[in-house]
Coordinates of C-alpha atoms in Angstrom, one line a residue:
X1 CA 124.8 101.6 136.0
X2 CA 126.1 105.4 136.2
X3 CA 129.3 106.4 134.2
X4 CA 130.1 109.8 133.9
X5 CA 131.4 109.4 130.2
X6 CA 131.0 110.1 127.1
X7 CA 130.0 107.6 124.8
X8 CA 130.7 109.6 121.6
X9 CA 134.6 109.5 122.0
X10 CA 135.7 105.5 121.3
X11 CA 138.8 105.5 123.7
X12 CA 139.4 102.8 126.5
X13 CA 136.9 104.5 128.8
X14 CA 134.0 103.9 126.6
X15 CA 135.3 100.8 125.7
X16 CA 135.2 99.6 129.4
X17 CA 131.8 101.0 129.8
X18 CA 130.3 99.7 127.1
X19 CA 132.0 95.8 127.4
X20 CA 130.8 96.1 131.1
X21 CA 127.0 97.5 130.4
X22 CA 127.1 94.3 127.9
X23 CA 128.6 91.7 130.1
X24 CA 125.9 92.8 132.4
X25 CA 122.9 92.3 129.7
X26 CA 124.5 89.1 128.7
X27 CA 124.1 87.3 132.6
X28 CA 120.6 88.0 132.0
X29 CA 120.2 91.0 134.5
X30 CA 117.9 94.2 133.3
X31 CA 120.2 97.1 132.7
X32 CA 119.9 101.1 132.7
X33 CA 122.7 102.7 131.9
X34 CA 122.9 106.6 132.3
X35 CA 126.1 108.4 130.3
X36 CA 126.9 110.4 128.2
X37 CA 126.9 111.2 124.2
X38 CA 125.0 108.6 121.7
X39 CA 123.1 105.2 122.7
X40 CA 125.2 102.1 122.3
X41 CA 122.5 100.4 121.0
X42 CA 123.9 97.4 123.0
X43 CA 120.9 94.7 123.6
X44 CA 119.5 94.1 126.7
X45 CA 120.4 97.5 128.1
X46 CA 118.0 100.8 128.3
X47 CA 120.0 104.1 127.6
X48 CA 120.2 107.3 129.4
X49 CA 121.1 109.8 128.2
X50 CA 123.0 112.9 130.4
X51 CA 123.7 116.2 128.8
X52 CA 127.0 118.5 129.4
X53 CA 130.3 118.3 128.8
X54 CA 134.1 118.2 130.4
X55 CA 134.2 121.5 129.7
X56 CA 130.6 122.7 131.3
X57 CA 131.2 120.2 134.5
X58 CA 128.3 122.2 136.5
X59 CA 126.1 121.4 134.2
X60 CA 127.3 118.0 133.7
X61 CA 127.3 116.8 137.5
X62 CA 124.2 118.3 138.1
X63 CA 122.3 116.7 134.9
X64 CA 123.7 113.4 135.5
X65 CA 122.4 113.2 139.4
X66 CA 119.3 114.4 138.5
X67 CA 118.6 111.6 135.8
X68 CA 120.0 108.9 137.9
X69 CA 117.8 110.1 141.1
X70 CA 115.1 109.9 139.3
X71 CA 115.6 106.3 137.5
X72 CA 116.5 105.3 141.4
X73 CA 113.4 106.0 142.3
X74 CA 111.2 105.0 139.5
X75 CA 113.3 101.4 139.4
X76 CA 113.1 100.7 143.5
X77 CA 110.5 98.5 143.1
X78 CA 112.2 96.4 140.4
X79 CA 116.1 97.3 140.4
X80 CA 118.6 96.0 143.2
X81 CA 121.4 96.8 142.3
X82 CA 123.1 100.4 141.4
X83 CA 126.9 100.1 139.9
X84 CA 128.6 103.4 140.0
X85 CA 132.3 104.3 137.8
X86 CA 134.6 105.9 141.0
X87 CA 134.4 109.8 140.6
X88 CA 134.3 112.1 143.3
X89 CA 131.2 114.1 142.1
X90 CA 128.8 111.0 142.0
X91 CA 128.6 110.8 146.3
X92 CA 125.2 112.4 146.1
X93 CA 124.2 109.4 143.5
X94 CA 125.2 106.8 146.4
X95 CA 123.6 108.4 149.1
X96 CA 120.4 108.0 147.5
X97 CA 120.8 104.6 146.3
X98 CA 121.7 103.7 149.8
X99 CA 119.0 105.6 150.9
X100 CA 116.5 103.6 148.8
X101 CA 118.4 100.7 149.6
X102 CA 120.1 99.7 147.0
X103 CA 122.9 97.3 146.8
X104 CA 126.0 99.6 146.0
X105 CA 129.2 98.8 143.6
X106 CA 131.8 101.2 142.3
X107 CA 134.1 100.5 140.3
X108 CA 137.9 102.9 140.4
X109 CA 140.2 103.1 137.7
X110 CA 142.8 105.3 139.1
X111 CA 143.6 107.0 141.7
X112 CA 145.5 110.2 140.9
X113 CA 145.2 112.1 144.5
X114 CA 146.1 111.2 148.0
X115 CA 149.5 110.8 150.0
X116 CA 152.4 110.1 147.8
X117 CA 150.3 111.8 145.0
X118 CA 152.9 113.1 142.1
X119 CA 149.9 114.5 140.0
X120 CA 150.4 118.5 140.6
X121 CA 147.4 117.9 142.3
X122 CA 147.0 121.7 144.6
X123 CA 146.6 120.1 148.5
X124 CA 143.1 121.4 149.3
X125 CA 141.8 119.3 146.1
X126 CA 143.7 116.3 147.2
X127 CA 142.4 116.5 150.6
X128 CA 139.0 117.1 149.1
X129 CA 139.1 114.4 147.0
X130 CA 140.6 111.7 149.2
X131 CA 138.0 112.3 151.6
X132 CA 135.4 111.5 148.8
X133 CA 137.3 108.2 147.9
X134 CA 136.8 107.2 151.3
X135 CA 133.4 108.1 151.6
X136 CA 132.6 105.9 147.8
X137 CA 133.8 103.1 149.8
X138 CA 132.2 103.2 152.9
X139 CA 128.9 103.9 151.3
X140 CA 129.6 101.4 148.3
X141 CA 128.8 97.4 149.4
X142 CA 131.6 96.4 147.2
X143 CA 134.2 98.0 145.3
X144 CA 136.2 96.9 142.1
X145 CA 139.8 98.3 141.9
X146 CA 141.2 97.7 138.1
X147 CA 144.7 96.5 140.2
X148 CA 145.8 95.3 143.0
X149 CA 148.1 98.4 143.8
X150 CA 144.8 100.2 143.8
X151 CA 143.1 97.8 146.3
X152 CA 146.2 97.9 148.3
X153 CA 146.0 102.2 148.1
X154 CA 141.9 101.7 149.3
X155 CA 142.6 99.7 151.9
X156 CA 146.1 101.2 153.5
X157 CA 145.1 105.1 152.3
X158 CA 141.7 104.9 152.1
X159 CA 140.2 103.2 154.9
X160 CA 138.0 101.0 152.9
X161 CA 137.3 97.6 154.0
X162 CA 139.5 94.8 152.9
X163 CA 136.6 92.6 152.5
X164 CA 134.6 95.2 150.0
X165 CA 137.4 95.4 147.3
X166 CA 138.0 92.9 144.7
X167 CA 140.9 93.5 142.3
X168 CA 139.6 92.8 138.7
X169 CA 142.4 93.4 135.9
X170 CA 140.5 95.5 132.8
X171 CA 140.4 93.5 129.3
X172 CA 140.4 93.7 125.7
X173 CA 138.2 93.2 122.8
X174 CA 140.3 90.5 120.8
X175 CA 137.8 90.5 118.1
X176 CA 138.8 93.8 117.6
X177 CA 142.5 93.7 118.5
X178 CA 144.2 91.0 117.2
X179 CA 147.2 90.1 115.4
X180 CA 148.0 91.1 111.8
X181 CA 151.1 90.5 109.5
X182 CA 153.0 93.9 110.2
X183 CA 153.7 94.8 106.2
X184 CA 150.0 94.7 105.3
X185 CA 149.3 96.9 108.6
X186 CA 151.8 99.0 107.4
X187 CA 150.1 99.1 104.1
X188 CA 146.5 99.5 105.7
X189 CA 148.0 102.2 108.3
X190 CA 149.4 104.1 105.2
X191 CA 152.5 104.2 106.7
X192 CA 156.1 104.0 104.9
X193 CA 157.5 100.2 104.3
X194 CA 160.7 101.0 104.7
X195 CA 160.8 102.5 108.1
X196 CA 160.2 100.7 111.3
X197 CA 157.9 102.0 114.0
X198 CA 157.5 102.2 117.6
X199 CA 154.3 103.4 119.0
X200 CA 152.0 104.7 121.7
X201 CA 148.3 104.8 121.7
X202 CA 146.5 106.7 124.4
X203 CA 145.6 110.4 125.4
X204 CA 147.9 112.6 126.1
X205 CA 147.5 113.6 129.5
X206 CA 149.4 115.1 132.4
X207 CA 150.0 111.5 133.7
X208 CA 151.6 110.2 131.2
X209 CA 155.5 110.4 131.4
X210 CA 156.5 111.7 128.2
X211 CA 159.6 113.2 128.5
X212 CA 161.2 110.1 129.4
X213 CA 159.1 108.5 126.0
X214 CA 160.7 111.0 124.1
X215 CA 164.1 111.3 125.4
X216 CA 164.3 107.2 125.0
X217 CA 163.3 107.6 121.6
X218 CA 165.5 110.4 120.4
X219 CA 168.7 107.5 121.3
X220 CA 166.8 105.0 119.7
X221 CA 166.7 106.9 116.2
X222 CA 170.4 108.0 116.8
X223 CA 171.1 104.2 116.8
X224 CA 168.5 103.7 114.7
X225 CA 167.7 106.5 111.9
X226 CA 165.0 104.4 109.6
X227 CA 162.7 104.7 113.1
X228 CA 160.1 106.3 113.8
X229 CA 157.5 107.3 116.7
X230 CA 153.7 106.9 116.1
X231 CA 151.8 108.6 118.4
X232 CA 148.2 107.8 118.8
X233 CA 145.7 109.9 120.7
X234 CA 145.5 113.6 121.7
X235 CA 144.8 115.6 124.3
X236 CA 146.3 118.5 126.5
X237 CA 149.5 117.6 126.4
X238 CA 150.0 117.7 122.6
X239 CA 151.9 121.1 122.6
X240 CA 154.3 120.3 125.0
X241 CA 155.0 117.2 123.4
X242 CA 155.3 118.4 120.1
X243 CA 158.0 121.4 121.8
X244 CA 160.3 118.7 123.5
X245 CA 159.9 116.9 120.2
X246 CA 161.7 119.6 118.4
X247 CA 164.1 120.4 121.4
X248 CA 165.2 116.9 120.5
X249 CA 165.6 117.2 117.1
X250 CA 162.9 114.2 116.3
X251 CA 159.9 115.8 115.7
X252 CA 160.6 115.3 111.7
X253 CA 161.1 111.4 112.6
X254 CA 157.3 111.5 114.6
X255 CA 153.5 110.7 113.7
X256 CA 151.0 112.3 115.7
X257 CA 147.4 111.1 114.2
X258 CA 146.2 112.9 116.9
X259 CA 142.4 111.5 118.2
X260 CA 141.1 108.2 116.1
X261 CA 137.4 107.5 116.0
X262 CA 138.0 104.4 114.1
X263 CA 139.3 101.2 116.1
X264 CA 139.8 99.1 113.2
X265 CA 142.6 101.8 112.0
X266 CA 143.4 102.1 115.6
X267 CA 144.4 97.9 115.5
X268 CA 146.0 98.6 111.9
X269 CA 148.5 101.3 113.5
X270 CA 149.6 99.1 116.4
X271 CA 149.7 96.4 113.8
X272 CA 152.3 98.3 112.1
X273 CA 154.7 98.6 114.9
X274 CA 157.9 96.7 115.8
X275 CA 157.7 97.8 119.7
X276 CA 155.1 99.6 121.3
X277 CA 155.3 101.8 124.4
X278 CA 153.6 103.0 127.6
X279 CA 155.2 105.3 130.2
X280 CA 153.5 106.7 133.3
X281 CA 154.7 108.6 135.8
X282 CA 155.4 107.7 138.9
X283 CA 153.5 106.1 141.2
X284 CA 150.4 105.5 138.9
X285 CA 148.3 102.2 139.5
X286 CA 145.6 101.9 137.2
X287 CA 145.3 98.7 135.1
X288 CA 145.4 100.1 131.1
X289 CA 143.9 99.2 128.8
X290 CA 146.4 99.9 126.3
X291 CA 148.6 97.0 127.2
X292 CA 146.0 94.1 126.9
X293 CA 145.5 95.8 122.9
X294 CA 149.6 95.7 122.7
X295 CA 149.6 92.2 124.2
X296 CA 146.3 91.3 122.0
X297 CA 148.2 92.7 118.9
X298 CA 150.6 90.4 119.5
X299 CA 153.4 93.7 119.5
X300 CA 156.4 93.9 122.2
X301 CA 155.9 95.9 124.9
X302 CA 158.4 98.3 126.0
X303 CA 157.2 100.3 129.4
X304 CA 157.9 102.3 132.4
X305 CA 158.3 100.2 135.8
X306 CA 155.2 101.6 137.8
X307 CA 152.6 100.1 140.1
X308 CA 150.4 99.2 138.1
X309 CA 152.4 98.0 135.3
X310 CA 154.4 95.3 137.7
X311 CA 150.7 93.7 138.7
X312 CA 149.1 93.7 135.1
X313 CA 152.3 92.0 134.1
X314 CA 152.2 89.8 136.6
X315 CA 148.9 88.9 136.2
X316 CA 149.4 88.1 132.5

């Protein structure tokens, strides 16, 4: 099992790497899994570890295939299967599995590139990368798309085979997430009583739609001036976010935690909230995570109409 991910940040990526790696273990099957960052310490499954960073990506890519080569071909004799998370840089990984005949599986969370794209994305990477998502799934034996939209993109954009993708909805840890009586998150959250909160959890990325999270909020507290918005994650974005904020006159009514290692407090905070939020741009498909915590934390759910939001609800 190769992920290219870092195990040392607990956000919805590791969290589907790790529950997937363990779900493995537990059908009885032997598992190696090569990532990144500290060892799970999850039972039934041998750790890899991969150096480099987001940041140092040569060093990353090219430390990662070289570890998994090399387990390739000191498992052939034992291992049949190879189970690959989508990125574009892993290619060389399947052609040797395939190579060493391996029985491939990749698994795609989004898909960000490719026609109808609203990501920034400059054309020559799009191109680049849409050719690599084609080649994943004609070298892959199966593929598992987090949606349906995204099977449907594979399929109609992609050229993969129908027959290779199954659509498999991502899900939560409910022993984790659960729900909690909101006063006593409030009080565990450290939070003001007397307010009422709405709330997003998630990084802060140039695919989420946060203007229009904003803008929504800044009538919300003109209607409503004991809210306030939680916001739960960081990332690139942060600045910009925090500018509009003031722009809008609400960035006194916000909370920005920024990045929280701890998933208990991470439950306690959406615990805490009256309505929590998730808003995409346009034309995303991915399956997140965040809404099966909302849904586990037993919190509304106020979101965006995209893709992949229509066929998770409809799922649920």
């Amino acid at each position: 099992m190769v992920c290219d991910v870092d195990l040392e940040v607990p956000d919805g990526t590791r969290t589907h790497t790790v529950e997937v790696a363990a779900g493995f273990a537990a059908e009885g099957l032997a598992v190696d899994l090569v990532a990144r960052g500290p060892d799970p310490r999850l039972s039934g499954v041998r750790y890899h570890r991969a150096h480099g960073s987001e940041a140092r990506r040569a060093l990353r890519v090219t430390d990662l295939t070289l570890r998994t080569v090399a387990l390739l071909c000191r498992r052939r004799r034992r291992a049949r299967r190879c189970y690959v998370r989508h990125s574009w840089s892993n290619i060389p990984i399947l052609i040797v599995a395939r190579l060493l005949r391996y029985r491939l599986v990749t698994q795609v969370d989004d898909i960000q590139y490719g026609r109808g794209s609203r990501f920034g994305i400059p054309f020559a990477v799009d191109h680049a990368k849409r050719l690599a998502a084609m080649s994943m799934g004609r070298l892959a034996h199966g593929v598992v798309a987090v949606s349906p939209p995204i099977k449907e993109l594979l399929v109609n954009q992609f050229r993969v085979p129908a027959e290779r993708v199954a659509a498999l909805s991502n899900g939560v840890d409910v022993d984790l997430i659960r729900p909690i009586s909101r006063p006593e998150a409030i009080r565990r959250a450290g939070l003001d009583l007397n307010a009422s909160y709405v709330l997003f959890c998630g990084r802060l990325e140039s695919w989420g739609d946060f203007d229009t999270l904003l803008e929504a909020f800044a009538l919300v507290h003109g209607w409503h001036p004991d809210a306030r918005l939680v916001l739960v994650g960081d990332g690139p974005e942060r600045k910009r976010i925090e500018e509009r904020a003031t722009e809008l006159k609400i960035r006194e009514m916000m909370v920005m935690t920024g990045f929280v290692e701890d998933r208990a407090r991470v439950g306690d905070l959406m615990g805490a909230a009256t309505v929590t939020l998730i808003s995409y741009r346009d034309g995303f498909v991915g399956s997140p995570i965040k809404l099966a915590e909302y849904l586990a934390a037993a919190r509304a759910v106020v979101a965006k109409d995209t893709p992949g939001m229509r066929a998770a609800l409809e799922e649920t």
